[in-house]
């Protein structure tokens, strides 16, 4: 896919650059925690590059899902604070994301200065891709750069509509994302292994089905496994699992390549309401039906599964990982996710081409201390999955150069 890039641009000096970022990170008690700020850090080199080249950088992002209303807990102030710590100069946070006051402040910016707008999703027009809102945003810049890969699956005004009104380019991070994911989609070196965890099979059925066709093995963990076990009549106790998820699992069981899908041989169970309480390994062969009592849930993959999955990882040339394999936030149930994350990272850069993506996956990977080793840590969760499913992402479509355009 050919996208318009910054290399197509002569100079940004004296220009107001509207930079769409995806700083949608967890903000607890008004603060971004340093092990959850990776989405912000990934855009820092682009901001510095623009600032050093003499641009006036106006950053726009959404945060959470305020649904067109102003929500105090979702203001972008903590993001500006974190960004100020990561950049050599402070970042001013503006009180709105469009309007005359904002336009006036931006008109007074100096070359190299960086400001952050208020949460785009405080305005209804953002998620509705309202053109009047896109046009109002366009008044804040001379050109537009998209670095928000994580939001490219949303047809929002700041992602799609805006490209009608300003000369628009894909930023270096966006290009890196697309290049890494295309490499996996177009010509993965084999064996090509996919590891999927997290929740809701029904949300992931499209991508799982696509992965079963394209990958050599698809290994599952996390809450994704519960509907398969339930469909096979195992007792899964209090493990979250909707009827919709069981239906989705049954549909996948009818997939012509279902044999490529690997489920855990053993799991770790515990009381989800007492995560410091006892944790017990249950072997599916020994306890084929009574995995959990009513108050217990599956919270991690077991040791046999860790070693079986590790063997697959050691044999793979390409790995895509999305979603934790257990409730890794609780130390007792973190072993599977951390062991697998550590191994994927350690095999990257040479032995295997490794990609990981999704908010929780990135946090887990950072906890292994090896996040920097992975070949590509995607800033996209849903966007990465839709890309790998083969869907056209509206944000990328908006920046695409047609073959005819590029030849003229
Ligand atoms: C994400 O976190 O996946 C992106 O920022 C998009 O957010 P959304 O799922 O609320 O649209
Ligand atoms: Mg999302």
Coordinates of C-alpha atoms and ligand atoms in Angstrom, one line a residue:
X1 CA 0.0 0.0 0.0
X2 CA 1.5 3.3 -1.0
X3 CA 0.8 6.2 1.3
X4 CA 1.8 9.9 1.1
X5 CA 4.7 10.3 3.5
X6 CA 6.7 13.1 5.0
X7 CA 9.3 12.5 2.4
X8 CA 6.8 13.9 -0.1
X9 CA 7.0 17.2 1.8
X10 CA 9.7 19.8 1.1
X11 CA 9.7 21.7 4.4
X12 CA 7.7 22.1 7.5
X13 CA 9.4 25.3 8.7
X14 CA 7.0 28.0 9.8
X15 CA 4.1 25.6 9.1
X16 CA 1.3 24.7 11.6
X17 CA 1.3 20.9 11.6
X18 CA -1.8 19.2 12.8
X19 CA -0.5 15.9 14.2
X20 CA -3.2 13.3 14.9
X21 CA -1.8 10.9 17.6
X22 CA -3.4 8.0 19.5
X23 CA -2.6 8.8 23.1
X24 CA -5.5 6.6 24.3
X25 CA -3.6 5.2 27.3
X26 CA -4.9 4.3 30.8
X27 CA -5.1 7.5 33.0
X28 CA -5.5 6.5 36.6
X29 CA -5.9 9.2 39.3
X30 CA -5.0 11.9 36.7
X31 CA -1.7 10.4 35.9
X32 CA -0.2 8.3 33.1
X33 CA 1.9 5.6 34.6
X34 CA 5.4 5.2 33.1
X35 CA 4.8 1.6 32.1
X36 CA 1.7 2.4 30.3
X37 CA 2.8 5.4 28.2
X38 CA 4.3 3.5 25.3
X39 CA 1.8 4.9 22.8
X40 CA 3.0 8.4 23.8
X41 CA 6.6 7.5 23.6
X42 CA 6.3 6.0 20.2
X43 CA 5.2 9.4 18.7
X44 CA 8.0 11.4 20.5
X45 CA 10.6 11.0 17.7
X46 CA 8.1 12.4 15.2
X47 CA 7.2 15.4 17.4
X48 CA 10.9 16.1 17.9
X49 CA 11.7 15.8 14.3
X50 CA 8.9 18.3 13.4
X51 CA 9.8 20.7 16.2
X52 CA 13.5 20.7 15.3
X53 CA 12.6 21.4 11.6
X54 CA 10.8 24.6 12.7
X55 CA 7.2 23.4 12.6
X56 CA 4.5 24.6 15.1
X57 CA 3.2 21.2 16.3
X58 CA -0.5 21.0 17.2
X59 CA -1.3 17.5 18.6
X60 CA -4.8 16.1 18.5
X61 CA -5.9 12.9 20.2
X62 CA -8.9 11.2 21.7
X63 CA -8.9 9.6 25.2
X64 CA -11.4 7.0 26.2
X65 CA -15.0 7.0 25.0
X66 CA -16.7 10.2 26.4
X67 CA -19.3 9.9 23.6
X68 CA -19.5 13.6 22.6
X69 CA -19.7 14.9 26.1
X70 CA -17.1 16.7 28.3
X71 CA -15.9 14.2 31.0
X72 CA -13.5 15.7 33.5
X73 CA -11.6 12.4 34.0
X74 CA -10.9 12.2 30.3
X75 CA -9.4 15.6 29.8
X76 CA -6.0 15.5 28.1
X77 CA -4.1 17.4 30.8
X78 CA -2.3 14.2 32.2
X79 CA -1.2 13.4 28.6
X80 CA 0.3 16.9 28.2
X81 CA 2.1 16.5 31.5
X82 CA 3.6 13.1 30.5
X83 CA 4.6 14.5 27.1
X84 CA 6.3 17.5 28.7
X85 CA 8.4 15.0 30.7
X86 CA 9.4 13.2 27.5
X87 CA 10.2 16.2 25.4
X88 CA 12.9 18.8 26.0
X89 CA 10.3 21.6 26.2
X90 CA 7.0 21.9 28.0
X91 CA 3.8 21.1 26.1
X92 CA 0.9 23.6 26.5
X93 CA -2.5 22.0 26.9
X94 CA -5.3 24.0 25.2
X95 CA -8.7 24.2 26.7
X96 CA -10.6 23.0 23.7
X97 CA -10.0 21.2 20.4
X98 CA -11.6 23.7 18.0
X99 CA -12.8 27.3 18.0
X100 CA -11.7 30.8 17.8
X101 CA -9.7 30.8 21.1
X102 CA -7.8 27.8 20.0
X103 CA -7.1 29.3 16.6
X104 CA -5.9 32.5 18.2
X105 CA -3.5 30.6 20.5
X106 CA -2.1 28.6 17.6
X107 CA -1.7 31.7 15.5
X108 CA 0.6 33.0 18.3
X109 CA 2.8 29.9 18.4
X110 CA 6.5 30.1 17.7
X111 CA 8.5 27.7 15.4
X112 CA 9.3 24.5 17.3
X113 CA 6.6 24.9 19.9
X114 CA 4.3 22.0 20.7
X115 CA 0.7 22.2 22.0
X116 CA -1.9 19.5 22.8
X117 CA -5.6 20.0 22.1
X118 CA -8.4 18.9 24.4
X119 CA -10.0 15.4 23.9
X120 CA -11.4 15.2 20.3
X121 CA -14.2 12.9 21.5
X122 CA -15.7 15.7 23.7
X123 CA -17.3 16.7 20.4
X124 CA -20.0 14.6 18.8
X125 CA -18.7 15.4 15.3
X126 CA -15.4 13.5 15.9
X127 CA -16.8 9.9 15.9
X128 CA -19.5 10.8 13.4
X129 CA -16.9 12.0 10.9
X130 CA -18.8 15.2 10.7
X131 CA -17.4 17.4 7.9
X132 CA -18.2 20.7 9.6
X133 CA -16.1 19.5 12.6
X134 CA -13.3 18.2 10.3
X135 CA -13.3 21.6 8.6
X136 CA -13.1 23.4 12.0
X137 CA -10.1 21.2 12.9
X138 CA -8.5 22.0 9.5
X139 CA -8.3 25.7 10.5
X140 CA -5.7 24.7 13.1
X141 CA -3.1 23.5 10.6
X142 CA -1.4 24.1 7.2
X143 CA -1.0 20.4 6.8
X144 CA -2.0 17.2 8.5
X145 CA 0.1 14.2 9.6
X146 CA -1.5 11.0 10.8
X147 CA 0.5 9.0 13.4
X148 CA -2.6 7.4 15.0
X149 CA -2.4 3.9 13.7
X150 CA -4.4 2.7 16.7
X151 CA -7.4 4.7 15.5
X152 CA -7.2 4.1 11.7
X153 CA -10.0 1.5 11.9
X154 CA -12.3 4.3 13.0
X155 CA -13.8 6.6 10.3
X156 CA -13.5 9.7 12.5
X157 CA -13.4 13.4 11.5
X158 CA -9.8 13.7 12.7
X159 CA -8.8 10.6 10.8
X160 CA -10.8 10.6 7.5
X161 CA -12.8 13.9 7.1
X162 CA -9.8 16.1 7.8
X163 CA -7.9 14.7 4.8
X164 CA -10.4 16.5 2.5
X165 CA -9.4 19.9 3.8
X166 CA -5.6 19.7 4.4
X167 CA -2.6 18.3 2.5
X168 CA -2.3 15.0 4.4
X169 CA 0.5 12.6 5.1
X170 CA 1.3 9.4 6.9
X171 CA 3.9 9.9 9.7
X172 CA 6.9 7.6 10.1
X173 CA 5.3 5.6 12.9
X174 CA 2.2 4.9 10.7
X175 CA 4.5 3.8 7.9
X176 CA 6.5 1.5 10.3
X177 CA 3.2 -0.1 11.4
X178 CA 2.0 -0.7 7.9
X179 CA 5.3 -2.0 6.7
X180 CA 5.6 -4.5 9.6
X181 CA 2.1 -5.8 9.2
X182 CA 2.2 -6.0 5.5
X183 CA 5.4 -8.1 5.7
X184 CA 3.4 -10.6 7.8
X185 CA 0.3 -10.4 5.5
X186 CA 2.1 -10.7 2.2
X187 CA 4.9 -13.1 2.6
X188 CA 5.4 -14.4 6.1
X189 CA 8.4 -16.5 6.6
X190 CA 7.2 -19.9 7.7
X191 CA 6.5 -21.5 10.1
X192 CA 4.1 -18.6 10.8
X193 CA 2.7 -18.7 14.3
X194 CA -0.1 -16.7 15.8
X195 CA -0.7 -16.4 19.6
X196 CA -4.0 -14.9 20.6
X197 CA -5.3 -14.2 24.1
X198 CA -7.5 -11.6 25.8
X199 CA -11.3 -11.8 25.9
X200 CA -14.3 -12.2 23.5
X201 CA -14.0 -14.8 20.8
X202 CA -17.1 -13.2 19.2
X203 CA -15.1 -10.0 18.6
X204 CA -12.1 -11.9 17.2
X205 CA -13.9 -14.5 15.1
X206 CA -13.1 -12.7 11.9
X207 CA -9.4 -12.4 12.6
X208 CA -9.1 -15.9 14.0
X209 CA -10.8 -17.4 11.0
X210 CA -8.4 -15.4 8.7
X211 CA -5.4 -16.5 10.8
X212 CA -6.5 -20.2 10.6
X213 CA -6.3 -19.8 6.8
X214 CA -3.0 -17.9 6.6
X215 CA -0.9 -19.0 9.6
X216 CA 0.6 -22.5 10.3
X217 CA -0.5 -22.6 13.9
X218 CA -2.9 -20.5 16.0
X219 CA -2.2 -20.9 19.8
X220 CA -4.9 -19.6 22.2
X221 CA -4.8 -18.5 25.8
X222 CA -6.6 -16.0 28.1
X223 CA -10.4 -15.8 28.3
X224 CA -10.5 -16.8 24.6
X225 CA -10.2 -20.5 25.5
X226 CA -13.2 -20.7 27.8
X227 CA -15.9 -20.8 25.1
X228 CA -14.0 -23.7 23.4
X229 CA -13.9 -25.6 26.6
X230 CA -17.5 -24.9 27.3
X231 CA -18.5 -26.1 23.8
X232 CA -16.6 -29.3 24.7
X233 CA -18.7 -29.7 27.9
X234 CA -15.9 -28.8 30.3
X235 CA -17.1 -27.1 33.5
X236 CA -15.5 -23.6 33.4
X237 CA -17.1 -22.3 36.7
X238 CA -17.0 -18.5 37.0
X239 CA -14.8 -17.9 33.9
X240 CA -16.5 -15.2 31.8
X241 CA -18.1 -16.7 28.7
X242 CA -21.2 -15.5 26.8
X243 CA -23.5 -17.7 24.7
X244 CA -22.4 -15.5 21.7
X245 CA -18.8 -16.5 22.4
X246 CA -19.7 -20.2 22.6
X247 CA -21.5 -19.9 19.2
X248 CA -18.4 -18.2 17.8
X249 CA -16.2 -21.0 19.1
X250 CA -18.5 -23.6 17.5
X251 CA -18.3 -21.7 14.2
X252 CA -14.5 -21.8 14.3
X253 CA -14.6 -25.6 15.1
X254 CA -16.2 -26.0 11.7
X255 CA -13.4 -24.1 10.0
X256 CA -11.7 -26.2 7.3
X257 CA -8.3 -25.5 9.1
X258 CA -9.6 -25.9 12.7
X259 CA -6.8 -28.5 13.2
X260 CA -4.3 -25.6 13.2
X261 CA -5.8 -24.2 16.4
X262 CA -4.1 -25.3 19.6
X263 CA -5.7 -25.1 23.0
X264 CA -3.9 -25.4 26.4
X265 CA -3.3 -28.9 27.8
X266 CA -3.4 -27.5 31.3
X267 CA -4.7 -24.4 33.0
X268 CA -4.3 -22.5 36.3
X269 CA -7.5 -21.9 38.2
X270 CA -8.3 -19.7 41.2
X271 CA -10.9 -17.6 42.8
X272 CA -11.2 -14.4 40.7
X273 CA -12.5 -12.6 43.7
X274 CA -9.4 -13.6 45.7
X275 CA -6.4 -13.3 43.4
X276 CA -3.9 -13.8 46.2
X277 CA -5.7 -17.0 47.3
X278 CA -4.7 -20.5 46.1
X279 CA -3.8 -21.2 42.5
X280 CA -4.2 -24.7 41.2
X281 CA -2.9 -26.4 38.0
X282 CA -5.5 -28.6 36.4
X283 CA -4.6 -31.0 33.6
X284 CA -7.3 -31.4 31.0
X285 CA -6.5 -35.0 30.5
X286 CA -6.8 -35.8 34.1
X287 CA -9.9 -33.7 34.8
X288 CA -11.6 -33.7 31.5
X289 CA -14.8 -32.2 32.6
X290 CA -14.5 -30.7 36.1
X291 CA -12.0 -27.9 35.4
X292 CA -13.5 -25.4 37.9
X293 CA -15.9 -25.3 40.8
X294 CA -18.6 -22.7 40.6
X295 CA -16.6 -19.9 42.3
X296 CA -13.4 -20.7 40.4
X297 CA -12.2 -19.4 37.0
X298 CA -9.4 -20.2 34.5
X299 CA -6.8 -17.5 35.1
X300 CA -3.6 -18.7 33.3
X301 CA -2.2 -21.4 31.1
X302 CA -0.4 -24.2 32.9
X303 CA 3.3 -25.3 32.9
X304 CA 2.8 -28.1 30.4
X305 CA 1.1 -25.6 28.0
X306 CA 3.9 -23.1 28.6
X307 CA 6.5 -25.6 27.5
X308 CA 4.4 -26.9 24.5
X309 CA 3.8 -23.3 23.3
X310 CA 7.5 -22.5 23.9
X311 CA 8.5 -25.3 21.5
X312 CA 6.2 -23.9 18.8
X313 CA 7.7 -20.4 19.4
X314 CA 11.3 -21.8 19.1
X315 CA 10.4 -23.4 15.8
X316 CA 8.7 -20.3 14.2
X317 CA 10.1 -17.8 11.8
X318 CA 7.2 -15.3 12.1
X319 CA 5.1 -14.7 15.2
X320 CA 2.2 -12.4 15.8
X321 CA 1.0 -12.0 19.4
X322 CA -2.1 -10.3 20.6
X323 CA -3.7 -10.5 24.0
X324 CA -2.5 -11.8 27.4
X325 CA -2.7 -15.5 28.0
X326 CA -4.0 -15.1 31.6
X327 CA -4.8 -12.6 34.3
X328 CA -1.2 -11.3 34.3
X329 CA -2.0 -8.3 36.5
X330 CA -2.1 -10.7 39.4
X331 CA 1.4 -12.2 40.1
X332 CA 0.1 -15.7 40.7
X333 CA -1.5 -15.8 37.3
X334 CA 1.1 -14.0 35.3
X335 CA 3.5 -16.8 34.6
X336 CA 2.1 -17.9 31.2
X337 CA 1.9 -14.4 29.7
X338 CA 5.3 -13.3 31.0
X339 CA 7.1 -16.6 30.1
X340 CA 5.7 -16.5 26.5
X341 CA 6.3 -12.7 26.2
X342 CA 9.9 -13.1 27.3
X343 CA 10.5 -15.9 24.8
X344 CA 8.9 -14.1 21.8
X345 CA 11.0 -11.0 22.6
X346 CA 14.2 -13.0 23.1
X347 CA 13.7 -14.8 19.7
X348 CA 13.0 -11.5 17.9
X349 CA 15.8 -9.6 16.0
X350 CA 17.1 -12.5 14.0
X351 CA 15.7 -15.9 14.8
X352 CA 12.1 -14.9 14.4
X353 CA 10.2 -11.8 13.1
X354 CA 8.1 -10.9 16.1
X355 CA 5.1 -8.6 16.2
X356 CA 3.0 -7.9 19.3
X357 CA 0.1 -5.5 19.6
X358 CA -2.8 -4.4 21.8
X359 CA -2.8 -2.3 25.0
X360 CA -2.6 -5.2 27.5
X361 CA 0.0 -7.1 25.5
X362 CA 2.2 -4.1 25.4
X363 CA 1.9 -3.6 29.2
X364 CA 2.7 -7.3 29.7
X365 CA 5.7 -7.1 27.4
X366 CA 7.1 -4.1 29.2
X367 CA 6.8 -6.1 32.5
X368 CA 9.2 -8.7 31.0
X369 CA 11.8 -5.9 30.6
X370 CA 12.3 -7.0 27.0
X371 CA 9.8 -4.9 25.1
X372 CA 12.5 -3.2 23.2
X373 CA 13.7 -6.5 21.7
X374 CA 10.6 -7.3 19.8
X375 CA 10.8 -6.5 16.1
X376 CA 7.6 -4.5 16.1
X377 CA 5.3 -3.5 19.0
X378 CA 2.2 -2.2 17.4
X379 CA 0.4 0.8 18.8
X380 CA -2.8 -0.7 17.4
X381 CA -5.1 -3.2 19.2
X382 CA -8.4 -3.3 17.2
X383 CA -6.7 -1.6 14.3
X384 CA -3.9 -4.2 14.1
X385 CA -6.5 -7.1 14.2
X386 CA -8.6 -5.5 11.5
X387 CA -5.5 -5.0 9.3
X388 CA -4.5 -8.6 9.8
X389 CA -8.1 -9.7 9.0
X390 CA -7.6 -8.1 5.6
X391 CA -10.0 -5.2 6.1
X392 CA -9.4 -1.9 4.5
X393 CA -8.8 0.7 7.3
X394 CA -10.6 4.0 6.6
X395 CA -7.6 6.0 8.0
X396 CA -5.2 4.3 5.6
X397 CA -7.5 4.5 2.7
X398 CA -7.7 8.3 3.2
X399 CA -3.9 8.6 2.8
X400 CA -3.5 6.2 0.0
X401 CA -1.9 7.2 -3.3
X402 CA -3.5 5.5 -6.3
X403 CA -1.3 3.9 -8.8
X404 CA -2.4 6.5 -11.4
X405 CA -1.6 9.4 -9.0
X406 CA 1.9 8.1 -8.3
X407 CA 2.8 7.7 -11.9
X408 CA 1.9 11.3 -12.8
Ligands
LIG1 C1 -7.8 1.9 20.9 O1 -7.4 2.1 22.0 O2 -8.0 0.7 20.4 C2 -7.9 3.1 20.0 O3 -7.4 4.2 20.6 C3 -9.3 3.2 19.5 O4 -10.1 3.5 20.6 P1 -11.6 3.0 20.5 O5 -11.6 1.5 20.5 O6 -12.3 3.6 21.7 O7 -12.2 3.5 19.2
LIG2 MG1 -10.1 -0.3 21.1

